[in-house]
PDB file of C-alpha atoms in Angstrom:
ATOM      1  CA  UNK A   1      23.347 -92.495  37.976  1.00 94.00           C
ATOM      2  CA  UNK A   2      22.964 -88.624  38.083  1.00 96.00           C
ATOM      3  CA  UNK A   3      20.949 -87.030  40.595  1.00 97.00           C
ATOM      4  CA  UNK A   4      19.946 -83.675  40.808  1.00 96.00           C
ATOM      5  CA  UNK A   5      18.351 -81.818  43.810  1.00 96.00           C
ATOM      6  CA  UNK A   6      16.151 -78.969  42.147  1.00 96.00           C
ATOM      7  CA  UNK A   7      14.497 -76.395  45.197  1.00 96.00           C
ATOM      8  CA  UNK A   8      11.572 -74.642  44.079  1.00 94.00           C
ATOM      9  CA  UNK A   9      13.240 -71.054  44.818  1.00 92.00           C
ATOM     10  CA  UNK A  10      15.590 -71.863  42.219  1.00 93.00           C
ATOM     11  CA  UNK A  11      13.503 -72.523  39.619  1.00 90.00           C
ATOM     12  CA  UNK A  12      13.523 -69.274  36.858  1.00 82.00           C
ATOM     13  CA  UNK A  13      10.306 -67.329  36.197  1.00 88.00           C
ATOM     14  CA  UNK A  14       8.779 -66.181  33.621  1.00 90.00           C
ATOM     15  CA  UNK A  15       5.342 -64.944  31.833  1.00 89.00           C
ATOM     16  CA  UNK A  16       2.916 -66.733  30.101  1.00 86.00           C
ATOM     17  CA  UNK A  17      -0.678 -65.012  28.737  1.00 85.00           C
ATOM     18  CA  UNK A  18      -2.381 -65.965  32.720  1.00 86.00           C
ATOM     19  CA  UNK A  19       0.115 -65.663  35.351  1.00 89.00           C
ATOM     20  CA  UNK A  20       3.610 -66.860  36.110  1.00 92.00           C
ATOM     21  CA  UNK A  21       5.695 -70.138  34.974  1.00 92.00           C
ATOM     22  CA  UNK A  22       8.385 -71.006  36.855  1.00 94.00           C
ATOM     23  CA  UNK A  23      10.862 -74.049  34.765  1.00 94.00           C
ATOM     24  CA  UNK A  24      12.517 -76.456  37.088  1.00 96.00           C
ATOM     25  CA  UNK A  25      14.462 -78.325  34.176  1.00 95.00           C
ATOM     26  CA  UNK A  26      13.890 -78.811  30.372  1.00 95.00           C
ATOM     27  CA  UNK A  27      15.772 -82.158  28.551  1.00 96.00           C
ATOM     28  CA  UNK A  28      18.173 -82.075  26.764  1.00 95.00           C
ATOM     29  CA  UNK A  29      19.497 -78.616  28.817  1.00 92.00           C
ATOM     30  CA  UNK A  30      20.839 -77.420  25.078  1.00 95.00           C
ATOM     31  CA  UNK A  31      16.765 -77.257  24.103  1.00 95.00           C
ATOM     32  CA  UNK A  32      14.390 -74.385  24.232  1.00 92.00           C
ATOM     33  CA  UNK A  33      11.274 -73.682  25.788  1.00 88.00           C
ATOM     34  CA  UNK A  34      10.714 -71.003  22.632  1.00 87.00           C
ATOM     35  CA  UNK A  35      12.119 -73.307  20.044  1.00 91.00           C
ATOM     36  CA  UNK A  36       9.748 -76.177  20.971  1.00 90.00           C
ATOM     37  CA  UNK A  37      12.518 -79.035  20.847  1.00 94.00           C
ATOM     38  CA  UNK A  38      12.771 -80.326  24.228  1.00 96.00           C
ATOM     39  CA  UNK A  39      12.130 -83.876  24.987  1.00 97.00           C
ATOM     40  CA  UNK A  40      10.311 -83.114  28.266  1.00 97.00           C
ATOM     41  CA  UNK A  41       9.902 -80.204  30.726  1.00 96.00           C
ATOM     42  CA  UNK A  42       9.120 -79.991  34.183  1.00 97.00           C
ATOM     43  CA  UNK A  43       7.847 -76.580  35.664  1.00 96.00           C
ATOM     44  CA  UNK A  44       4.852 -74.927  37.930  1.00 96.00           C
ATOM     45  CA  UNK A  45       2.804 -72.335  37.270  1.00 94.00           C
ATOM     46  CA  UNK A  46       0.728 -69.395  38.297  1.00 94.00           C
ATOM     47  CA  UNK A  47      -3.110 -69.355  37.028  1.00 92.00           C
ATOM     48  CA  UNK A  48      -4.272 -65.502  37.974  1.00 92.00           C
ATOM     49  CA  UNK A  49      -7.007 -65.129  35.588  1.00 92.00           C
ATOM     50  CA  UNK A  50     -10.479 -66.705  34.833  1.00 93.00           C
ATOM     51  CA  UNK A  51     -10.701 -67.912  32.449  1.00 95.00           C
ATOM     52  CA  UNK A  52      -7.481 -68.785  30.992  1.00 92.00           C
ATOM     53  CA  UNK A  53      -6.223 -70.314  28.040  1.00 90.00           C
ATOM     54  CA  UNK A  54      -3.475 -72.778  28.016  1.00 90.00           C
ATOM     55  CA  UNK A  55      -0.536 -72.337  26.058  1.00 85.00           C
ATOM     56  CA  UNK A  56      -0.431 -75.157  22.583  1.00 88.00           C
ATOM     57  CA  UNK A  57       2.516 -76.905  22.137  1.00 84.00           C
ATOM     58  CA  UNK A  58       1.812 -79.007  18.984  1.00 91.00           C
ATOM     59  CA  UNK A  59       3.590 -82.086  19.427  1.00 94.00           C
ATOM     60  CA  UNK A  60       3.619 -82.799  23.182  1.00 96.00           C
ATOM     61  CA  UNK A  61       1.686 -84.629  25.448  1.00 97.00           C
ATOM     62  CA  UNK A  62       0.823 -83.083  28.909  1.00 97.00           C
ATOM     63  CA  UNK A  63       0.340 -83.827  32.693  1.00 98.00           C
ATOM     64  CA  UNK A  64      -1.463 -81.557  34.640  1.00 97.00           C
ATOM     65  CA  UNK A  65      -1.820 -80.935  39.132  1.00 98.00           C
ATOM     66  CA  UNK A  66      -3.408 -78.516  40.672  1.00 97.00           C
ATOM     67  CA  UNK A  67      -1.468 -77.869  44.263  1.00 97.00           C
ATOM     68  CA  UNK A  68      -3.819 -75.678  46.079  1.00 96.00           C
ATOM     69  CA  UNK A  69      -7.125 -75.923  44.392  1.00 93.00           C
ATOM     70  CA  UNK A  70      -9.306 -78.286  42.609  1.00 96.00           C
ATOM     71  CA  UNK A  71      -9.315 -77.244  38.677  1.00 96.00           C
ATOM     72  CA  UNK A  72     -12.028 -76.088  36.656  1.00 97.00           C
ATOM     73  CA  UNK A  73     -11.627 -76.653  33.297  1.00 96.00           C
ATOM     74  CA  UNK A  74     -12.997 -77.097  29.877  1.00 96.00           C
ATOM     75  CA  UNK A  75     -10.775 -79.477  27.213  1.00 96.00           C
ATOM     76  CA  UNK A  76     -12.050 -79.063  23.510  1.00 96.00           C
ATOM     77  CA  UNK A  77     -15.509 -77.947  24.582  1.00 95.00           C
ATOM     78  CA  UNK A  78     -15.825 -80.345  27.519  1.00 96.00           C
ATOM     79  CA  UNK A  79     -16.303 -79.417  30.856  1.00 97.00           C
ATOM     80  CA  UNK A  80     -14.316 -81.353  33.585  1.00 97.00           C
ATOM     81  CA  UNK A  81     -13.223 -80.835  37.125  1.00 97.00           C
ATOM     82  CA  UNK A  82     -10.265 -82.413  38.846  1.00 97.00           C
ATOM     83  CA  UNK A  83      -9.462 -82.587  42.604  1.00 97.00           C
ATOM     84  CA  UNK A  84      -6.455 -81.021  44.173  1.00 97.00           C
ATOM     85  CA  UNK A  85      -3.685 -83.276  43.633  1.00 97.00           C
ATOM     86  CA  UNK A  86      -5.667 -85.346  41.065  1.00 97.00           C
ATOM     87  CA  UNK A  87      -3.723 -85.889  37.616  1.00 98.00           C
ATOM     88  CA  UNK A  88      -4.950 -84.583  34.202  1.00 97.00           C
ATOM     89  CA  UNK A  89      -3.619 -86.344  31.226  1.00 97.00           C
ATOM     90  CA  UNK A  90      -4.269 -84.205  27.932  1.00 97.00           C
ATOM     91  CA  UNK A  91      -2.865 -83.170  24.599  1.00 96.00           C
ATOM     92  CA  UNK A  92      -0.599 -79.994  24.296  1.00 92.00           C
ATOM     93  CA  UNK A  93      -2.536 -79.172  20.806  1.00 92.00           C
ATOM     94  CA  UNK A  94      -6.183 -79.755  22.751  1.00 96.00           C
ATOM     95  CA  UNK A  95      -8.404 -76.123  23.279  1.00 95.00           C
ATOM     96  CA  UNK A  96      -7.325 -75.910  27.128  1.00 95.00           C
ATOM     97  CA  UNK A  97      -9.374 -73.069  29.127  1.00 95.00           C
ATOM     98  CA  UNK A  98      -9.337 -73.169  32.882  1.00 95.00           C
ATOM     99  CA  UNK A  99     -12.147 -71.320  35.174  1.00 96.00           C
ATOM    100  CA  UNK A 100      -9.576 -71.679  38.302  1.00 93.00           C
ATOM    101  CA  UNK A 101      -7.381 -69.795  39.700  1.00 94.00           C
ATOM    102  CA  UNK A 102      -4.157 -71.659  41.796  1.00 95.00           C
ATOM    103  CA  UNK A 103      -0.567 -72.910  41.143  1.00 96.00           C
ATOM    104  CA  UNK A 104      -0.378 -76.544  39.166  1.00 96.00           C
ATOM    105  CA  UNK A 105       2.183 -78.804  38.620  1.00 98.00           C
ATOM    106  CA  UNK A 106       3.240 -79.597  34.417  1.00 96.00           C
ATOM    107  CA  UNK A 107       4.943 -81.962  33.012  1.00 98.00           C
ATOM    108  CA  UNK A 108       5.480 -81.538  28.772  1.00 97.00           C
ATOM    109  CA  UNK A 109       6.706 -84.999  26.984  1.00 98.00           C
ATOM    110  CA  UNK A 110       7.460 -85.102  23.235  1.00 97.00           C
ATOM    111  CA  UNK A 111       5.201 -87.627  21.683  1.00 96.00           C
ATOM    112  CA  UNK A 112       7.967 -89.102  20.035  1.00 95.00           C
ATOM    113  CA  UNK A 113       8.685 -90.549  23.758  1.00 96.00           C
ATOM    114  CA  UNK A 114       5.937 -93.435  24.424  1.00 93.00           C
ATOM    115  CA  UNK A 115       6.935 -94.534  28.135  1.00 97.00           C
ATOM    116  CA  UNK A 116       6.181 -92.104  30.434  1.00 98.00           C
ATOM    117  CA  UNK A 117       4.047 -91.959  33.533  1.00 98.00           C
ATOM    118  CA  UNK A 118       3.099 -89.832  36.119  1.00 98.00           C
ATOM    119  CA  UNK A 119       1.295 -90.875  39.493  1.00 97.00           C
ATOM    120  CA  UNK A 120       0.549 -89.847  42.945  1.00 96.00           C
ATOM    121  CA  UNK A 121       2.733 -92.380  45.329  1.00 93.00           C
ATOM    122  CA  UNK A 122       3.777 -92.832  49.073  1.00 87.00           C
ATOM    123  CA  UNK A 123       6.038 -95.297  50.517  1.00 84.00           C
ATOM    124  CA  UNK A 124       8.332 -97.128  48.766  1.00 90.00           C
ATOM    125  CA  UNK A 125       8.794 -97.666  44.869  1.00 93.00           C
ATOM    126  CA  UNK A 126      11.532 -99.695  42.848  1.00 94.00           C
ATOM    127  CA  UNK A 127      12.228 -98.932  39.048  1.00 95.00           C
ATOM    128  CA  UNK A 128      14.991 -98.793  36.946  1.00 96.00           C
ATOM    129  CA  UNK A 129      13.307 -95.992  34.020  1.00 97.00           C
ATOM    130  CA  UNK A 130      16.430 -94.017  32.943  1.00 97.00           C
ATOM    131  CA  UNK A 131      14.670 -90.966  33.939  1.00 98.00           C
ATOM    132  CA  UNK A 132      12.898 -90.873  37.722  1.00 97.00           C
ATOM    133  CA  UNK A 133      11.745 -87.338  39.218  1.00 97.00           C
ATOM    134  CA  UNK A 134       9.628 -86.766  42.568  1.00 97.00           C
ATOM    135  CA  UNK A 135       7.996 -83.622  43.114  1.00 98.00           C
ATOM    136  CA  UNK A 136       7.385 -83.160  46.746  1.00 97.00           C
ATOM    137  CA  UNK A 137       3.975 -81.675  47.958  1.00 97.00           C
ATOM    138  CA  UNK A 138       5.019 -80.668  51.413  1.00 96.00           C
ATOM    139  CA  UNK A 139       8.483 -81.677  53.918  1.00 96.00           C
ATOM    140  CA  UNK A 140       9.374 -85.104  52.266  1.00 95.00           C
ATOM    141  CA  UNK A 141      12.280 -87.363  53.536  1.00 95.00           C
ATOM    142  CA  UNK A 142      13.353 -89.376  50.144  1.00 94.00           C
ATOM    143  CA  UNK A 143      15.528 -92.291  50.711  1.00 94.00           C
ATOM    144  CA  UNK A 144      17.623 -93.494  47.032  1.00 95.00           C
ATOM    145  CA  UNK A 145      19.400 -96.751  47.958  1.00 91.00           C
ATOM    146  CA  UNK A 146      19.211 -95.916  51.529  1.00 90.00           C
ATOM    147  CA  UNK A 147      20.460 -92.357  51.125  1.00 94.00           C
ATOM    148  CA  UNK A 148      18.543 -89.590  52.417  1.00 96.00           C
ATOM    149  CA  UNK A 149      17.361 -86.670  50.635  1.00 96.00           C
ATOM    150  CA  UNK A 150      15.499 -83.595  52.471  1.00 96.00           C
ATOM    151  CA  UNK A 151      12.683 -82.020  50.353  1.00 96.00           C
ATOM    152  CA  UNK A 152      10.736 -78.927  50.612  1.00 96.00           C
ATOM    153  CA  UNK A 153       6.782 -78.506  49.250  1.00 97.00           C
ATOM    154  CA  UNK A 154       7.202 -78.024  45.762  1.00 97.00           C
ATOM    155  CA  UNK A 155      11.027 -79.191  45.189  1.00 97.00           C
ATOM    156  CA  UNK A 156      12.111 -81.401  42.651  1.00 98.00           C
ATOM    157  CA  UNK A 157      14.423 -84.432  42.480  1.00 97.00           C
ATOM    158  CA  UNK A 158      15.420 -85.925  39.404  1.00 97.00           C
ATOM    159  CA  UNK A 159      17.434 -89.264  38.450  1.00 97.00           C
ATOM    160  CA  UNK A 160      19.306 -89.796  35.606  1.00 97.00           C
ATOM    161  CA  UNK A 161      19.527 -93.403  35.472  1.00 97.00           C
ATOM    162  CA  UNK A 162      20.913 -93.994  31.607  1.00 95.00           C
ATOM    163  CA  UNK A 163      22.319 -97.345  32.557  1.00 96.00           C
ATOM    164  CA  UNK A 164      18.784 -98.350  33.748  1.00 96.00           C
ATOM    165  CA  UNK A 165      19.892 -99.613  37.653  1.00 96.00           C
ATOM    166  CA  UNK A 166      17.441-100.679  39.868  1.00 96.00           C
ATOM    167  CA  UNK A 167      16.371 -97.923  42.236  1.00 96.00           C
ATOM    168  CA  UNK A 168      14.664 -98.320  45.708  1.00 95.00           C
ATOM    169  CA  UNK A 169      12.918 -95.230  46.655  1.00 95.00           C
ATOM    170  CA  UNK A 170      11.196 -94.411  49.861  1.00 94.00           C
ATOM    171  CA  UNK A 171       9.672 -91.057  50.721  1.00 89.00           C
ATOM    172  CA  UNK A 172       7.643 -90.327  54.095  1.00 92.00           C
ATOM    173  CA  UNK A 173       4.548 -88.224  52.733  1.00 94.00           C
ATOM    174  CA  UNK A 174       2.980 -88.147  48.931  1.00 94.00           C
ATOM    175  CA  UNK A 175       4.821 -86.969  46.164  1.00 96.00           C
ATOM    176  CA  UNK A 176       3.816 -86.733  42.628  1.00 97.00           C
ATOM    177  CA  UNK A 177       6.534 -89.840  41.189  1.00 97.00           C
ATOM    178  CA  UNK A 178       7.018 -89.534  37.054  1.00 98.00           C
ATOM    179  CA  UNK A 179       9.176 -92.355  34.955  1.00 98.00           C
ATOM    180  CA  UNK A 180      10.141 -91.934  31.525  1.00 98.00           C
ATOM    181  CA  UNK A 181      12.206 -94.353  29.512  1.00 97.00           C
ATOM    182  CA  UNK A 182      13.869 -93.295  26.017  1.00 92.00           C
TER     183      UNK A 182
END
């Protein structure tokens, strides 16, 4: 079991058409962003104009969290609106145009990968997915196994559990949890 500590000011910039994206990870680390080939990627980014248009990436499937706002959005022509925190499931090749401004949360996932979730937990979960990450929305204590881990709002912690172990988590405040399996 690998596990990877991943603070938000270490995370690497960059533009996209609306405002700033800033990558925590991208699987396997030899893919692209450009070339399109990743499995999944994990990053946060800046929305500074309305409206914007999301980026397509034909070929993924998508999780969506606002972090400071509720989200204002319109998904192939229909209007929705999400509440800060809440999680918004949608295709990478939908018509995406958000009417908010704020920093979200994104999670890509090639749709060649079927098990994958993404929820908003606190307390304790067990799993054994061979890929675990927690994204901490404010000062989290995370516990693996009984060993503790000190997050900041908006870091990311990542298992790589290939050999599938069972893994007891426990975290003191809310954190976005994600599982994929291969």
């Amino acid at each position: 079991m690998n596990i990877h500590l991943l603070p938000k000011e270490n995370s690497t910039a960059s533009i996209w058409s609306s405002g700033l994206t800033y990558e925590y990870m991208i699987y396997p680390k030899t893919a692209s962003y450009s070339d399109r080939d990743f499995v999944f990627r994990i990053s946060s980014a800046t929305i500074e104009q309305e409206p914007s248009a999301f980026t397509k990436f034909k070929g993924y499937h998508r999780y969506l969290v606002m972090l400071d706002n509720l989200l204002d959005i319109e998904v192939n022509k229909e209007n929705k609106v999400y509440k800060k925190h809440e999680i918004m499931e949608f295709s990478s090749d939908d018509e995406v145009t958000s009417y908010t401004k704020g920093m979200d949360f994104n999670w890509m996932v090639s749709e060649k990968i079927r098990n994958h979730k993404l929820k908003l937990a606190n307390g304790d979960q067990d799993c054994n997915a061979q890929i675990v990450f927690l994204f901490s929305l404010d000062t989290t204590v995370l516990k693996i196994n009984e060993k503790p881990y000190a997050l900041k709002p908006y870091d990311l912690l990542l298992i790589e559990n290939q050999k599938k172990e069972n893994i007891t988590l426990q975290f003191s405040n809310e954190c976005l949890y994600g599982i994929l399996d291969f």
